[in-house]
Amino acid sequence: EAGVVQSPRYKIIEKKQPVAFWCNPISGHNTLYWYLQNLGQGPELLIRYENEEAVDDSQLPKDRFSAERLKGVDSTLKIQPAELGDSAVYLCASSRDKETQYFGPGTRLLVL
Amino acid sequence: GDSVTQMEGPVTLSEEAFLTINCTYTATGYPSLFWYVQYPGEGLQLLLKATKADDKGSNKGFEATYRKETTSFHLEKGSVQVSDSAVYFCALLPLNTGGFKTIFGAGTRLFVKA
């Protein structure tokens, strides 16, 4: 079974530029999560999808962050415009049973 | 609110040493408890879990027991290997979020020397 796929793995951009991250979850996993992981910290939930519906986006900074999961499979997280403080690792995870989550390798973002 | 506190790292051990990484939590009721491991350059992987008091989760020689009386879920391994070098995250899943919002600790980095 293929794991959660994320791309790109690394991204370097200048502040005020837009950036997008892509995630393809494990086949059959209806629940998809985007997390933010700052250096030396644990993951913090940004948004959770059940199929194509965003059911928990309370931690997503909506002034600059957006996400979509149009067909209930893969998902895109976007930042526009990026700020220096957005430098972090963005993790995607998926789940079938709402308890055990399977994580992708993450996208490491550096904003200069 | 619900939270997880784990011992600060890094923890440096020699191969075959005994490992303990402390984890305590704050939550109402009986949350599910987890340990995840993150190897360099990879995503988090579930290592073990326990869903009720006095349950013991185990995997790959690692163990942790759900202690309701001390609100703890300490990770232990009797003999570590170099390949165990990674970051370990303790996490809880509160019951009152419908089983969806996992809360992670800050992580503890383990270095094992040959």
mmCIF file of C-alpha atoms in Angstrom:
data_model
loop_
_atom_site.group_PDB
_atom_site.id
_atom_site.type_symbol
_atom_site.label_atom_id
_atom_site.label_comp_id
_atom_site.label_asym_id
_atom_site.label_seq_id
_atom_site.Cartn_x
_atom_site.Cartn_y
_atom_site.Cartn_z
ATOM 1 C CA GLU A 1 0.000 0.000 0.000
ATOM 2 C CA ALA A 2 1.446 3.355 -1.027
ATOM 3 C CA GLY A 3 1.855 5.910 1.736
ATOM 4 C CA VAL A 4 0.821 9.546 1.871
ATOM 5 C CA VAL A 5 2.564 11.480 -0.889
ATOM 6 C CA GLN A 6 3.485 15.130 -0.588
ATOM 7 C CA SER A 7 5.166 17.521 -2.984
ATOM 8 C CA PRO A 8 7.335 19.399 -3.164
ATOM 9 C CA ARG A 9 9.626 18.160 -0.404
ATOM 10 C CA TYR A 10 11.408 21.484 -0.125
ATOM 11 C CA LYS A 11 10.475 24.983 -1.178
ATOM 12 C CA ILE A 12 12.353 28.252 -0.867
ATOM 13 C CA ILE A 13 10.523 31.471 -1.713
ATOM 14 C CA GLU A 14 10.793 35.155 -1.012
ATOM 15 C CA LYS A 15 8.316 36.813 1.316
ATOM 16 C CA LYS A 16 5.088 38.050 -0.229
ATOM 17 C CA GLN A 17 5.237 35.307 -2.886
ATOM 18 C CA PRO A 18 2.536 32.637 -3.139
ATOM 19 C CA VAL A 19 3.251 28.949 -2.510
ATOM 20 C CA ALA A 20 1.223 25.745 -2.797
ATOM 21 C CA PHE A 21 1.653 22.283 -1.334
ATOM 22 C CA TRP A 22 0.058 19.105 -2.663
ATOM 23 C CA CYS A 23 -0.969 15.946 -0.818
ATOM 24 C CA ASN A 24 -2.263 12.597 -2.051
ATOM 25 C CA PRO A 25 -3.598 10.480 0.840
ATOM 26 C CA ILE A 26 -3.653 6.712 1.148
ATOM 27 C CA SER A 27 -6.333 5.207 -1.065
ATOM 28 C CA GLY A 28 -9.607 4.747 0.776
ATOM 29 C CA HIS A 29 -8.791 7.193 3.569
ATOM 30 C CA ASN A 30 -11.657 9.657 3.746
ATOM 31 C CA THR A 31 -10.154 11.881 6.431
ATOM 32 C CA LEU A 32 -7.296 14.204 5.457
ATOM 33 C CA TYR A 33 -5.373 16.538 7.756
ATOM 34 C CA TRP A 34 -2.960 19.402 7.190
ATOM 35 C CA TYR A 35 -0.579 20.175 10.049
ATOM 36 C CA LEU A 36 2.007 22.850 10.703
ATOM 37 C CA GLN A 37 5.192 21.748 12.448
ATOM 38 C CA ASN A 38 7.534 24.441 13.708
ATOM 39 C CA LEU A 39 11.127 23.602 14.538
ATOM 40 C CA GLY A 40 11.345 21.677 17.784
ATOM 41 C CA GLN A 41 7.585 21.424 18.153
ATOM 42 C CA GLY A 42 4.904 18.846 17.582
ATOM 43 C CA PRO A 43 2.423 19.085 14.709
ATOM 44 C CA GLU A 44 -0.485 21.525 15.078
ATOM 45 C CA LEU A 45 -3.682 20.956 13.136
ATOM 46 C CA LEU A 46 -4.526 23.522 10.469
ATOM 47 C CA ILE A 47 -7.498 21.877 8.783
ATOM 48 C CA ARG A 48 -9.284 18.537 8.602
ATOM 49 C CA TYR A 49 -11.357 17.199 5.727
ATOM 50 C CA GLU A 50 -13.995 14.509 5.689
ATOM 51 C CA ASN A 51 -14.123 13.621 1.991
ATOM 52 C CA GLU A 52 -14.358 17.005 0.265
ATOM 53 C CA GLU A 53 -15.813 18.881 3.257
ATOM 54 C CA ALA A 54 -13.623 20.958 5.569
ATOM 55 C CA VAL A 55 -15.051 20.048 8.983
ATOM 56 C CA ASP A 56 -12.449 21.727 11.209
ATOM 57 C CA ASP A 57 -10.557 24.775 9.938
ATOM 58 C CA SER A 58 -10.585 26.797 13.140
ATOM 59 C CA GLN A 59 -6.762 26.953 13.274
ATOM 60 C CA LEU A 60 -6.264 27.958 9.638
ATOM 61 C CA PRO A 61 -5.211 31.643 9.250
ATOM 62 C CA LYS A 62 -7.807 32.451 6.629
ATOM 63 C CA ASP A 63 -6.414 35.820 5.671
ATOM 64 C CA ARG A 64 -3.519 34.167 3.858
ATOM 65 C CA PHE A 65 -4.054 30.407 3.953
ATOM 66 C CA SER A 66 -6.516 28.416 1.874
ATOM 67 C CA ALA A 67 -7.046 24.740 1.207
ATOM 68 C CA GLU A 68 -9.150 22.587 -1.047
ATOM 69 C CA ARG A 69 -9.961 18.934 -1.599
ATOM 70 C CA LEU A 70 -12.203 19.116 -4.632
ATOM 71 C CA LYS A 71 -12.868 15.459 -5.381
ATOM 72 C CA GLY A 72 -12.388 14.140 -1.877
ATOM 73 C CA VAL A 73 -9.012 12.625 -2.721
ATOM 74 C CA ASP A 74 -5.906 14.806 -3.091
ATOM 75 C CA SER A 75 -5.631 18.212 -1.501
ATOM 76 C CA THR A 76 -3.795 21.500 -1.956
ATOM 77 C CA LEU A 77 -2.771 23.969 0.744
ATOM 78 C CA LYS A 78 -1.908 27.493 -0.390
ATOM 79 C CA ILE A 79 -0.290 30.489 1.254
ATOM 80 C CA GLN A 80 -0.644 33.906 -0.352
ATOM 81 C CA PRO A 81 1.278 36.003 0.432
ATOM 82 C CA ALA A 82 3.913 34.118 2.424
ATOM 83 C CA GLU A 83 5.517 35.736 5.469
ATOM 84 C CA LEU A 84 8.836 35.028 7.168
ATOM 85 C CA GLY A 85 7.024 33.369 10.065
ATOM 86 C CA ASP A 86 5.491 30.789 7.736
ATOM 87 C CA SER A 87 8.835 28.979 7.502
ATOM 88 C CA ALA A 88 8.069 25.506 8.871
ATOM 89 C CA VAL A 89 7.274 21.949 7.824
ATOM 90 C CA TYR A 90 3.780 21.361 6.449
ATOM 91 C CA LEU A 91 2.576 17.823 7.078
ATOM 92 C CA CYS A 92 -0.307 16.001 5.485
ATOM 93 C CA ALA A 93 -1.897 12.958 7.099
ATOM 94 C CA SER A 94 -4.794 10.667 6.312
ATOM 95 C CA SER A 95 -6.911 8.266 8.302
ATOM 96 C CA ARG A 96 -9.530 5.580 7.787
ATOM 97 C CA ASP A 97 -10.612 4.980 11.384
ATOM 98 C CA LYS A 98 -10.370 8.531 12.788
ATOM 99 C CA GLU A 99 -7.796 7.361 15.349
ATOM 100 C CA THR A 100 -4.623 6.214 13.629
ATOM 101 C CA GLN A 101 -3.135 8.810 11.309
ATOM 102 C CA TYR A 102 -0.632 8.127 8.531
ATOM 103 C CA PHE A 103 1.703 10.993 7.791
ATOM 104 C CA GLY A 104 3.486 12.040 4.643
ATOM 105 C CA PRO A 105 7.144 13.162 4.699
ATOM 106 C CA GLY A 106 6.177 16.840 4.786
ATOM 107 C CA THR A 107 7.094 19.923 2.784
ATOM 108 C CA ARG A 108 9.837 22.044 4.314
ATOM 109 C CA LEU A 109 9.172 25.717 3.520
ATOM 110 C CA LEU A 110 11.745 28.467 3.878
ATOM 111 C CA VAL A 111 10.604 32.047 3.379
ATOM 112 C CA LEU A 112 13.417 34.553 2.812
ATOM 113 C CA GLY B 1 -7.479 22.686 27.800
ATOM 114 C CA ASP B 2 -6.088 19.322 26.850
ATOM 115 C CA SER B 3 -2.311 19.133 26.621
ATOM 116 C CA VAL B 4 0.701 16.835 26.504
ATOM 117 C CA THR B 5 4.039 17.430 28.210
ATOM 118 C CA GLN B 6 7.082 15.356 27.415
ATOM 119 C CA MET B 7 10.635 15.459 28.677
ATOM 120 C CA GLU B 8 12.956 17.774 26.849
ATOM 121 C CA GLY B 9 15.696 16.339 24.729
ATOM 122 C CA PRO B 10 17.958 15.514 23.357
ATOM 123 C CA VAL B 11 18.427 12.194 25.086
ATOM 124 C CA THR B 12 21.771 10.565 24.292
ATOM 125 C CA LEU B 13 22.318 6.895 25.092
ATOM 126 C CA SER B 14 24.801 4.196 24.242
ATOM 127 C CA GLU B 15 23.632 1.154 22.321
ATOM 128 C CA GLU B 16 21.892 -1.459 24.530
ATOM 129 C CA ALA B 17 21.066 1.105 27.242
ATOM 130 C CA PHE B 18 17.610 1.345 28.822
ATOM 131 C CA LEU B 19 15.359 4.096 27.509
ATOM 132 C CA THR B 20 12.643 6.059 29.277
ATOM 133 C CA ILE B 21 10.949 9.094 27.751
ATOM 134 C CA ASN B 22 8.456 10.667 30.126
ATOM 135 C CA CYS B 23 5.046 11.871 28.992
ATOM 136 C CA THR B 24 2.243 13.328 31.090
ATOM 137 C CA TYR B 25 -1.076 14.641 29.912
ATOM 138 C CA THR B 26 -4.008 16.817 30.903
ATOM 139 C CA ALA B 27 -7.429 15.852 29.624
ATOM 140 C CA THR B 28 -10.954 15.221 30.779
ATOM 141 C CA GLY B 29 -12.225 11.690 30.802
ATOM 142 C CA TYR B 30 -10.265 8.892 29.197
ATOM 143 C CA PRO B 31 -8.477 10.000 26.041
ATOM 144 C CA SER B 32 -6.628 7.595 23.765
ATOM 145 C CA LEU B 33 -2.841 7.911 24.065
ATOM 146 C CA PHE B 34 -0.190 7.436 21.395
ATOM 147 C CA TRP B 35 3.503 7.460 20.734
ATOM 148 C CA TYR B 36 4.605 8.478 17.239
ATOM 149 C CA VAL B 37 8.182 8.305 15.918
ATOM 150 C CA GLN B 38 9.745 10.525 13.265
ATOM 151 C CA TYR B 39 12.923 9.288 11.595
ATOM 152 C CA PRO B 40 15.144 11.813 9.803
ATOM 153 C CA GLY B 41 13.553 13.048 6.584
ATOM 154 C CA GLU B 42 10.343 11.088 7.110
ATOM 155 C CA GLY B 43 6.837 11.720 8.372
ATOM 156 C CA LEU B 44 5.509 10.638 11.744
ATOM 157 C CA GLN B 45 4.684 6.949 12.168
ATOM 158 C CA LEU B 46 2.475 5.453 14.819
ATOM 159 C CA LEU B 47 4.660 3.443 17.217
ATOM 160 C CA LEU B 48 2.072 2.273 19.759
ATOM 161 C CA LYS B 49 -1.185 3.250 21.386
ATOM 162 C CA ALA B 50 -3.438 2.581 24.363
ATOM 163 C CA THR B 51 -7.115 3.380 24.588
ATOM 164 C CA LYS B 52 -8.014 2.825 28.245
ATOM 165 C CA ALA B 53 -6.511 2.895 31.711
ATOM 166 C CA ASP B 54 -3.922 0.189 32.492
ATOM 167 C CA ASP B 55 -3.637 -0.796 28.837
ATOM 168 C CA LYS B 56 -0.082 -1.443 27.664
ATOM 169 C CA GLY B 57 0.843 -0.587 24.101
ATOM 170 C CA SER B 58 3.881 -2.298 22.616
ATOM 171 C CA ASN B 59 5.728 -2.453 19.304
ATOM 172 C CA LYS B 60 9.304 -3.080 18.140
ATOM 173 C CA GLY B 61 10.486 -3.589 21.733
ATOM 174 C CA PHE B 62 8.946 -0.306 22.917
ATOM 175 C CA GLU B 63 6.269 -0.264 25.618
ATOM 176 C CA ALA B 64 4.076 2.308 27.328
ATOM 177 C CA THR B 65 1.382 1.841 29.981
ATOM 178 C CA TYR B 66 -1.664 4.100 30.295
ATOM 179 C CA ARG B 67 -1.596 5.309 33.923
ATOM 180 C CA LYS B 68 -4.767 7.173 34.783
ATOM 181 C CA GLU B 69 -3.755 7.801 38.427
ATOM 182 C CA THR B 70 -0.577 9.634 37.398
ATOM 183 C CA THR B 71 -1.875 10.846 33.988
ATOM 184 C CA SER B 72 1.230 9.424 32.374
ATOM 185 C CA PHE B 73 2.206 7.355 29.336
ATOM 186 C CA HIS B 74 5.976 6.922 29.600
ATOM 187 C CA LEU B 75 7.805 5.243 26.717
ATOM 188 C CA GLU B 76 10.342 2.520 27.575
ATOM 189 C CA LYS B 77 12.680 0.176 25.753
ATOM 190 C CA GLY B 78 15.013 -2.276 27.401
ATOM 191 C CA SER B 79 17.883 -2.113 24.927
ATOM 192 C CA VAL B 80 18.112 0.666 22.346
ATOM 193 C CA GLN B 81 19.823 0.383 18.977
ATOM 194 C CA VAL B 82 21.451 3.005 16.775
ATOM 195 C CA SER B 83 18.493 2.642 14.417
ATOM 196 C CA ASP B 84 16.174 3.931 17.180
ATOM 197 C CA SER B 85 17.665 7.415 16.805
ATOM 198 C CA ALA B 86 14.675 9.609 15.968
ATOM 199 C CA VAL B 87 12.230 12.108 17.443
ATOM 200 C CA TYR B 88 9.462 10.630 19.595
ATOM 201 C CA PHE B 89 6.105 12.363 20.014
ATOM 202 C CA CYS B 90 3.572 11.607 22.727
ATOM 203 C CA ALA B 91 -0.005 12.433 21.715
ATOM 204 C CA LEU B 92 -3.558 12.227 22.976
ATOM 205 C CA LEU B 93 -6.930 12.038 21.284
ATOM 206 C CA PRO B 94 -9.589 13.631 23.505
ATOM 207 C CA LEU B 95 -12.952 11.937 23.592
ATOM 208 C CA ASN B 96 -14.882 15.195 23.335
ATOM 209 C CA THR B 97 -13.653 16.026 19.803
ATOM 210 C CA GLY B 98 -15.414 13.090 18.226
ATOM 211 C CA GLY B 99 -12.090 11.336 17.884
ATOM 212 C CA PHE B 100 -10.610 13.805 15.428
ATOM 213 C CA LYS B 101 -8.263 16.346 16.998
ATOM 214 C CA THR B 102 -5.023 14.719 18.104
ATOM 215 C CA ILE B 103 -2.848 16.850 20.391
ATOM 216 C CA PHE B 104 0.906 16.307 20.149
ATOM 217 C CA GLY B 105 3.716 16.981 22.585
ATOM 218 C CA ALA B 106 6.780 18.923 21.502
ATOM 219 C CA GLY B 107 8.805 15.785 20.784
ATOM 220 C CA THR B 108 11.928 14.286 22.343
ATOM 221 C CA ARG B 109 14.975 13.681 20.180
ATOM 222 C CA LEU B 110 16.882 10.462 20.899
ATOM 223 C CA PHE B 111 20.487 9.873 19.830
ATOM 224 C CA VAL B 112 21.891 6.372 20.229
ATOM 225 C CA LYS B 113 25.676 5.985 19.954
ATOM 226 C CA ALA B 114 27.338 2.786 18.778
#
